[in-house]
Coordinates of C-alpha atoms in Angstrom, one line a residue:
M21 CA 0.0 0.0 0.0
R22 CA 1.5 3.3 -1.0
G23 CA 1.0 6.8 0.4
P24 CA -0.5 7.9 3.7
E25 CA -3.5 5.4 3.3
A26 CA -5.1 3.4 6.0
K27 CA -6.8 0.1 5.7
A28 CA -9.1 -1.1 8.5
Y29 CA -9.7 -4.7 9.4
V30 CA -12.9 -4.9 11.5
R31 CA -14.2 -8.1 13.0
E32 CA -17.8 -8.9 12.2
P33 CA -20.2 -11.1 14.2
A34 CA -19.9 -14.8 13.6
G35 CA -21.9 -16.1 10.6
E36 CA -23.3 -19.4 9.8
G37 CA -21.6 -22.4 11.3
G38 CA -20.0 -20.2 13.9
Q39 CA -17.4 -19.0 11.6
E40 CA -16.3 -15.5 11.9
S41 CA -16.5 -13.2 8.9
H42 CA -14.2 -10.2 8.3
Q43 CA -13.7 -7.5 5.7
G44 CA -10.5 -6.5 4.0
S45 CA -8.2 -9.1 5.8
R46 CA -6.4 -11.9 4.2
G47 CA -6.6 -14.0 7.3
G48 CA -8.9 -14.3 10.4
V49 CA -8.9 -11.6 12.9
S50 CA -8.4 -12.9 16.4
G51 CA -8.9 -11.2 19.8
R52 CA -11.9 -10.0 21.8
H53 CA -11.8 -6.5 20.3
S54 CA -11.7 -5.1 16.9
R55 CA -8.2 -4.3 15.5
V56 CA -7.3 -1.4 13.4
W57 CA -4.1 -1.4 11.4
L58 CA -2.6 1.8 10.1
R59 CA 0.2 1.7 7.7
C60 CA 1.8 5.0 6.7
T61 CA 4.6 4.4 4.3
S62 CA 5.1 8.1 3.6
F63 CA 5.6 8.7 7.3
R64 CA 7.9 5.8 8.2
A65 CA 8.4 7.1 11.8
F66 CA 4.8 6.2 12.6
G67 CA 5.3 2.5 11.5
Y68 CA 2.5 0.2 12.2
V69 CA 0.0 0.9 14.9
N70 CA -2.2 -1.8 16.5
C71 CA -5.2 -0.3 18.3
F72 CA -7.2 -2.9 20.2
S73 CA -10.3 -0.9 20.9
S74 CA -12.6 0.3 18.0
F75 CA -13.3 3.7 19.6
F76 CA -9.7 4.1 20.8
G77 CA -8.3 3.0 17.5
V78 CA -10.4 5.5 15.5
V79 CA -9.3 8.3 17.9
V80 CA -5.6 7.3 17.6
V81 CA -5.9 7.2 13.8
M82 CA -7.6 10.7 13.6
V83 CA -4.9 12.2 16.1
M84 CA -1.9 10.7 14.1
V85 CA -3.2 12.1 10.8
M86 CA -3.8 15.5 12.4
V87 CA -0.3 15.4 13.8
A88 CA 1.2 14.4 10.5
A89 CA -0.6 17.2 8.7
V90 CA 0.7 19.7 11.3
V91 CA 4.2 18.4 11.1
V92 CA 4.4 18.8 7.3
V93 CA 2.2 21.8 6.7
V94 CA 3.0 24.3 9.4
P95 CA 6.7 24.8 8.8
V96 CA 6.4 25.2 5.1
P97 CA 3.4 27.3 4.1
F98 CA 3.1 27.9 0.4
P99 CA 3.4 31.6 -0.5
P100 CA 0.1 33.3 -1.2
T101 CA 1.4 34.6 -4.5
A102 CA 1.7 31.1 -5.8
S103 CA -1.0 29.2 -7.8
P104 CA -3.6 26.9 -6.3
G105 CA -2.4 23.4 -5.5
G106 CA 1.0 24.6 -4.2
Y107 CA 1.3 21.9 -1.6
D108 CA 0.4 19.2 -4.1
N109 CA 3.1 20.4 -6.5
Q110 CA 5.9 20.5 -4.0
F111 CA 5.0 17.1 -2.5
M112 CA 4.6 15.4 -5.9
L113 CA 8.0 16.7 -7.1
H114 CA 9.5 15.7 -3.6
R115 CA 8.1 12.2 -3.6
T116 CA 8.9 11.7 -7.3
A117 CA 12.5 12.7 -6.7
Y118 CA 12.7 10.2 -3.8
T119 CA 11.9 7.3 -6.0
I120 CA 15.5 7.1 -7.0
Q121 CA 16.3 5.8 -3.5
G122 CA 13.6 3.0 -3.4
R123 CA 10.2 2.4 -2.1
N124 CA 10.9 3.2 1.6
I125 CA 10.8 6.9 2.0
N126 CA 12.1 8.9 5.1
L127 CA 10.3 12.3 4.8
D128 CA 12.9 15.1 4.8
I129 CA 11.2 18.3 5.7
K130 CA 14.2 20.4 4.5
R131 CA 14.0 18.7 1.1
V132 CA 10.3 19.6 0.9
V133 CA 11.1 23.1 1.7
G134 CA 13.7 23.0 -1.2
Y135 CA 11.1 21.9 -3.6
R136 CA 8.6 24.5 -2.2
N137 CA 11.3 27.1 -3.0
F138 CA 11.6 25.7 -6.5
C139 CA 7.8 25.9 -7.1
N140 CA 8.0 29.6 -6.0
K141 CA 11.1 30.1 -8.3
L142 CA 9.2 28.5 -11.1
W143 CA 6.2 30.8 -10.5
N144 CA 8.2 34.0 -10.2
V145 CA 10.7 33.3 -13.1
T146 CA 7.8 32.5 -15.6
R147 CA 5.9 35.5 -14.6
F148 CA 9.0 37.6 -15.1
A149 CA 9.7 36.0 -18.4
L150 CA 6.2 36.7 -19.6
T151 CA 7.1 40.5 -19.6
Y152 CA 9.6 39.7 -22.4
V153 CA 7.3 37.6 -24.6
K154 CA 4.1 39.6 -24.3
D155 CA 4.5 40.8 -27.9
V156 CA 5.1 37.4 -29.3
T157 CA 2.4 36.1 -31.7
P158 CA 2.8 32.3 -31.3
T159 CA 1.8 29.6 -33.7
L160 CA 1.2 25.9 -33.3
T161 CA 4.2 25.2 -35.5
M162 CA 6.6 27.7 -33.8
Q163 CA 8.9 24.9 -32.3
S164 CA 9.5 23.3 -35.7
E165 CA 10.0 26.6 -37.4
M166 CA 12.7 27.4 -34.8
A167 CA 14.3 24.1 -35.4
A168 CA 14.5 24.9 -39.0
A169 CA 16.1 28.3 -38.3
V170 CA 18.6 26.6 -36.0
R171 CA 19.6 24.0 -38.7
A172 CA 19.9 26.8 -41.3
R173 CA 22.1 28.8 -38.9
D174 CA 19.9 31.9 -39.1
P175 CA 22.0 35.0 -38.5
A176 CA 19.5 36.5 -36.1
L177 CA 20.3 33.7 -33.7
A178 CA 23.1 34.3 -31.1
P179 CA 25.3 31.5 -29.6
R180 CA 23.2 31.6 -26.4
D181 CA 20.1 30.8 -28.5
Y182 CA 21.8 27.7 -30.0
F183 CA 22.8 26.6 -26.5
I184 CA 19.3 26.8 -24.9
F185 CA 17.6 25.2 -27.8
S186 CA 20.0 22.4 -27.7
Q187 CA 19.6 22.0 -23.9
L188 CA 15.8 22.1 -24.3
N189 CA 15.7 19.3 -26.9
T190 CA 18.2 17.3 -24.9
L191 CA 15.9 17.6 -21.9
A192 CA 12.9 16.4 -24.0
A193 CA 14.9 13.4 -25.2
K194 CA 16.1 12.6 -21.8
V195 CA 12.7 12.9 -20.1
N196 CA 10.9 10.7 -22.9
A197 CA 13.7 8.1 -22.4
L198 CA 13.5 8.1 -18.6
F199 CA 9.7 7.9 -18.6
G200 CA 10.0 4.8 -20.8
T201 CA 12.2 3.2 -18.2
Y202 CA 10.2 4.4 -15.2
E203 CA 13.2 6.4 -13.8
F204 CA 11.1 9.2 -12.2
G205 CA 13.7 10.3 -9.7
E206 CA 16.2 11.1 -12.3
T207 CA 13.4 12.7 -14.4
A208 CA 12.8 15.2 -11.6
N209 CA 16.5 15.9 -11.4
V210 CA 17.0 16.8 -15.0
I211 CA 13.8 19.0 -15.2
H212 CA 15.1 20.8 -12.0
S213 CA 18.5 21.3 -13.5
F214 CA 17.3 22.7 -16.8
W215 CA 15.0 25.3 -15.1
R216 CA 17.6 26.3 -12.5
D217 CA 21.0 26.2 -14.3
D218 CA 20.2 26.7 -18.1
L219 CA 17.1 28.8 -18.2
C220 CA 17.1 30.9 -15.0
D221 CA 20.7 31.4 -14.1
F222 CA 22.1 31.7 -17.6
Y223 CA 19.7 32.3 -20.5
L224 CA 17.4 34.8 -18.8
E225 CA 20.4 36.7 -17.5
V226 CA 22.3 37.1 -20.7
I227 CA 19.3 38.2 -22.8
K228 CA 18.4 41.2 -20.6
P229 CA 20.5 43.7 -22.6
T230 CA 18.8 42.4 -25.8
M231 CA 15.3 42.6 -24.3
K232 CA 15.8 46.2 -23.2
G233 CA 17.3 47.3 -26.5
E234 CA 15.7 48.4 -29.7
D235 CA 13.4 46.0 -31.7
T236 CA 15.7 44.1 -34.1
P237 CA 15.5 40.7 -35.8
A238 CA 17.8 39.4 -33.1
K239 CA 15.4 40.6 -30.4
L240 CA 12.4 39.1 -32.1
M241 CA 14.2 35.7 -32.5
T242 CA 15.3 35.8 -28.7
Q243 CA 11.6 36.5 -27.8
K244 CA 10.4 33.5 -29.8
M245 CA 13.1 31.3 -28.4
L246 CA 12.1 32.3 -24.8
Y247 CA 8.5 31.6 -25.5
I248 CA 9.3 28.1 -27.0
C249 CA 11.4 27.4 -23.8
L250 CA 8.6 28.4 -21.5
D251 CA 6.0 26.5 -23.4
C252 CA 8.0 23.3 -23.8
A253 CA 9.5 23.3 -20.3
L254 CA 6.1 23.7 -18.8
R255 CA 4.6 20.9 -20.7
I256 CA 7.7 18.7 -19.8
T257 CA 7.4 19.6 -16.1
H258 CA 3.5 19.1 -16.0
P259 CA 3.5 15.4 -15.0
M260 CA 5.5 16.3 -12.0
M261 CA 3.9 19.4 -11.0
P262 CA 0.5 19.5 -12.7
F263 CA -1.4 22.5 -11.0
V264 CA 1.3 25.3 -11.1
T265 CA 2.3 24.4 -14.6
E266 CA -1.3 24.4 -15.9
E267 CA -1.8 27.9 -14.3
L268 CA 1.3 29.3 -15.9
W269 CA 0.8 27.7 -19.2
Q270 CA -2.7 29.2 -19.4
R271 CA -1.0 32.6 -18.9
L272 CA 1.3 32.3 -21.9
P273 CA 0.4 34.9 -24.7
G274 CA -1.9 33.8 -27.4
R275 CA -3.9 31.3 -25.4
G276 CA -7.3 30.8 -27.1
T277 CA -6.2 32.5 -30.4
L278 CA -4.4 29.6 -32.1
G279 CA -7.4 28.1 -34.0
P280 CA -9.5 25.0 -33.6
D281 CA -6.6 22.7 -33.2
E282 CA -5.3 24.5 -30.1
P283 CA -5.5 22.3 -26.9
A284 CA -7.7 23.8 -24.2
S285 CA -5.4 22.5 -21.4
I286 CA -1.8 21.6 -21.0
M287 CA -3.0 18.1 -20.2
L288 CA -4.4 17.8 -23.7
S289 CA -1.3 19.4 -25.4
P290 CA 1.2 17.0 -27.1
F291 CA 4.3 16.1 -24.9
P292 CA 7.5 17.6 -26.4
I293 CA 9.8 15.5 -28.3
A294 CA 13.3 16.4 -29.5
E295 CA 13.7 18.0 -32.9
E296 CA 16.3 16.4 -35.3
G297 CA 19.6 18.1 -36.0
V298 CA 19.4 20.7 -33.3
I299 CA 21.3 19.1 -30.3
S300 CA 25.0 20.3 -30.5
P301 CA 27.4 19.0 -27.9
E302 CA 30.0 21.4 -29.3
I303 CA 28.0 24.5 -28.6
V304 CA 27.1 23.2 -25.1
N305 CA 30.7 22.4 -24.2
E306 CA 31.7 25.9 -25.6
T307 CA 29.1 27.6 -23.5
K308 CA 30.1 25.6 -20.4
Y309 CA 33.6 27.3 -20.8
V310 CA 31.8 30.6 -21.0
Q311 CA 29.9 29.9 -17.8
D312 CA 33.1 28.9 -16.1
V313 CA 34.6 32.3 -17.1
I314 CA 31.4 34.1 -15.7
T315 CA 31.7 32.1 -12.5
A316 CA 35.3 33.0 -12.0
G317 CA 34.6 36.8 -12.9
R318 CA 31.8 36.9 -10.4
S319 CA 33.9 35.2 -7.7
M320 CA 36.6 37.8 -8.2
R321 CA 34.0 40.5 -7.9
E322 CA 32.8 39.1 -4.7
Q323 CA 36.4 38.4 -3.4
Y324 CA 37.3 42.1 -3.8
Q325 CA 33.9 43.4 -2.6
L326 CA 33.3 45.4 -5.8
G327 CA 29.6 45.5 -5.4
R328 CA 27.9 47.0 -8.5
T329 CA 31.0 48.8 -9.6
E330 CA 31.8 48.2 -13.3
V331 CA 35.2 47.0 -14.0
E332 CA 37.6 46.3 -16.9
M333 CA 38.1 42.7 -17.5
Y334 CA 40.4 40.8 -19.9
M335 CA 40.6 37.1 -21.1
T336 CA 43.5 35.4 -22.8
V337 CA 43.1 32.3 -24.8
E338 CA 46.4 30.5 -25.6
N339 CA 45.8 27.3 -27.5
P340 CA 48.3 26.6 -30.3
E341 CA 46.5 23.4 -31.1
D342 CA 43.2 25.1 -31.8
G343 CA 43.4 28.6 -33.1
S344 CA 39.7 28.8 -33.7
E345 CA 39.0 28.6 -29.9
I346 CA 39.6 32.3 -29.4
E347 CA 37.2 33.2 -32.1
R348 CA 34.4 31.0 -30.7
L349 CA 34.9 32.5 -27.3
R350 CA 35.1 36.0 -28.7
M351 CA 31.5 35.5 -29.9
H352 CA 30.4 35.3 -26.2
A353 CA 32.2 38.5 -25.2
D354 CA 28.9 40.4 -24.7
D355 CA 27.3 37.8 -22.5
I356 CA 30.5 37.6 -20.3
G357 CA 30.5 41.4 -20.1
T358 CA 26.9 41.5 -19.1
L359 CA 27.0 38.9 -16.3
C360 CA 30.4 40.0 -14.9
R361 CA 29.2 43.7 -15.0
C362 CA 32.1 44.9 -17.1
G363 CA 32.6 48.4 -18.5
K364 CA 35.2 47.0 -20.8
F365 CA 35.8 43.4 -21.8
E366 CA 38.6 42.3 -24.3
V367 CA 39.8 38.8 -25.5
H368 CA 43.6 38.5 -26.4
T369 CA 46.0 35.7 -27.4
D370 CA 48.6 36.6 -24.9
E371 CA 49.2 38.7 -21.8
S372 CA 51.3 41.5 -23.4
A373 CA 48.2 43.7 -23.8
I374 CA 47.1 43.2 -20.2
P375 CA 47.6 46.2 -17.9
D376 CA 49.4 46.0 -14.6
R377 CA 47.7 45.5 -11.2
C378 CA 45.2 43.0 -12.5
A379 CA 43.8 40.2 -10.4
T380 CA 44.3 36.9 -12.3
R381 CA 42.2 33.6 -12.3
V382 CA 43.0 30.5 -14.2
V383 CA 39.8 29.1 -15.8
S384 CA 41.3 26.3 -17.8
P385 CA 44.8 25.3 -19.1
T386 CA 44.3 27.6 -22.1
I387 CA 42.0 30.4 -20.6
K388 CA 42.9 33.1 -17.9
I389 CA 40.9 36.1 -16.9
F390 CA 42.3 39.4 -15.6
M391 CA 40.3 42.1 -13.7
N392 CA 41.9 45.5 -13.5
L393 CA 41.7 46.6 -9.9
A394 CA 43.7 49.8 -10.2
G395 CA 42.0 52.5 -8.0
L396 CA 39.5 50.0 -6.7
V397 CA 41.5 48.2 -4.0
D398 CA 44.3 49.2 -1.6
A399 CA 47.6 48.0 -3.1
A400 CA 49.3 47.6 0.3
A401 CA 46.5 45.5 1.6
E402 CA 46.4 43.4 -1.6
L403 CA 50.2 42.7 -1.3
K404 CA 49.8 41.7 2.3
K405 CA 47.0 39.3 1.4
L406 CA 49.0 37.7 -1.6
R407 CA 52.1 37.2 0.5
K408 CA 50.0 35.5 3.2
E409 CA 48.4 33.3 0.6
L410 CA 51.9 32.5 -0.8
T411 CA 53.2 31.5 2.6
K412 CA 50.2 29.2 3.2
L413 CA 50.7 27.6 -0.2
E414 CA 54.4 27.0 0.3
G415 CA 53.6 25.4 3.7
A416 CA 51.6 22.7 1.8
L417 CA 54.0 22.5 -1.3
N418 CA 57.3 22.2 0.3
P419 CA 56.5 19.1 2.6
L420 CA 54.9 17.4 -0.3
L421 CA 58.1 18.0 -2.5
K422 CA 60.3 16.8 0.3
K423 CA 58.3 13.7 0.7
M424 CA 58.4 12.9 -3.1
E425 CA 62.2 13.5 -3.1
A426 CA 62.9 11.2 -0.1
P427 CA 65.0 8.1 -0.7
G428 CA 63.0 5.0 -1.6
Y429 CA 59.8 7.0 -2.3
A430 CA 59.4 5.4 -5.7
E431 CA 59.8 1.9 -4.4
R432 CA 57.7 2.1 -1.2
V433 CA 54.8 4.3 -2.4
P434 CA 51.9 2.9 -4.5
Q435 CA 51.9 4.1 -8.1
K436 CA 48.4 5.6 -7.7
V437 CA 49.6 7.6 -4.7
Q438 CA 52.6 8.9 -6.6
D439 CA 50.4 10.0 -9.5
D440 CA 48.0 11.8 -7.1
N441 CA 50.9 13.5 -5.3
R442 CA 52.5 14.5 -8.6
A443 CA 49.3 16.1 -9.9
K444 CA 48.8 17.9 -6.5
A445 CA 52.4 19.3 -6.6
E446 CA 51.9 20.5 -10.2
A447 CA 48.7 22.2 -9.2
Y448 CA 50.4 23.9 -6.2
Q449 CA 53.3 25.0 -8.4
A450 CA 51.1 26.5 -11.1
K451 CA 49.2 28.4 -8.4
R452 CA 52.4 29.6 -6.8
Q453 CA 53.6 30.8 -10.1
N454 CA 50.5 32.9 -10.5
I455 CA 50.7 34.4 -7.1
V456 CA 54.3 35.3 -7.5
A457 CA 53.4 37.0 -10.8
E458 CA 50.6 38.9 -9.1
I459 CA 52.9 40.0 -6.3
E460 CA 55.3 41.4 -8.9
K461 CA 52.5 43.4 -10.5
W462 CA 51.5 45.0 -7.2
A463 CA 54.9 45.6 -5.8

């Protein structure tokens, strides 16, 4: 029996032949009094409860159900701004995600709160995105038309558009495959990841300058792409969170104007499937590098407590084996400058054009970023911090090198440990080299 369901086994008076009759039990019910069994698999702490008095048993059942409701509902009230059915949405997503662990569920209130926050985020971000797509005139064939534009490499599409459309179709393909194998827990995870990482944290942020600019073909294409993402992502999420997705889907522009073939409800709309020829691992990997650059730039801003001050930022791409890497990353310069709040952002092939007194962060073996801090931080304080960091690093590096140079090290230490120590030492030395270079700039 699944869910917080109760099944009562009640002893009836003896029938013909002196045999006892009973309802709902697989075997006879013994004992003088009626017996009520309660099984709550969603609330494992309650376990099985044997109540030997009919009246007492009913009272206990009612009290336990009320306590369970108080324990779950009181700490996590759904916000009044959200759509009807908020509790159902957060509990359905919570219990679906838990199926990855097995059939026995330990209710984690904190995880319920996390999915409650996700419901709230889904509600707020969709309503925010609707302000960007209110001028869009949708059609029933908009998704296939966008797929054709992606395959034809429409010049109005930006790299971020190719990325989000690739991720959206990857999501559709994954969810359809996971539904086919009944992996509902992983389904909930990939849906959550798309909304949070790809759509909210990246795409909606980088398109803000375009949405606030003049009407251009690029802006119109971005609006259509955002509409398609909202429409398809809500339909994909609907089986997990039916009520809030129905409410938001009904608020998309154009509802009720798409002709006789338009579905009246999200429940009747076709479930999204992946378009052919639009999933691009190359553009996804490239955008992941861009996201790493953005993360490093934001981390540097937070480290130096720059607040909302615009800064000059530079990126070097040194990859002799792939000369086209710099050109691919240069196409994302506007997105990087937007999310890192840069007044100036340039991409170079070496460090000769980088000004002095720049903070440095290594993003990958071929990519570094530099943030010009001249006039923004105290040079003496920065020098003191860098020297302290260098001392701490050398305190970890020198003992490791001494251990690796000890007699008999190669014979006594397992090869895997040697490889790990070598990689750790190389990382320490590369970091030490960068710190020393920064100290020279600030000295």
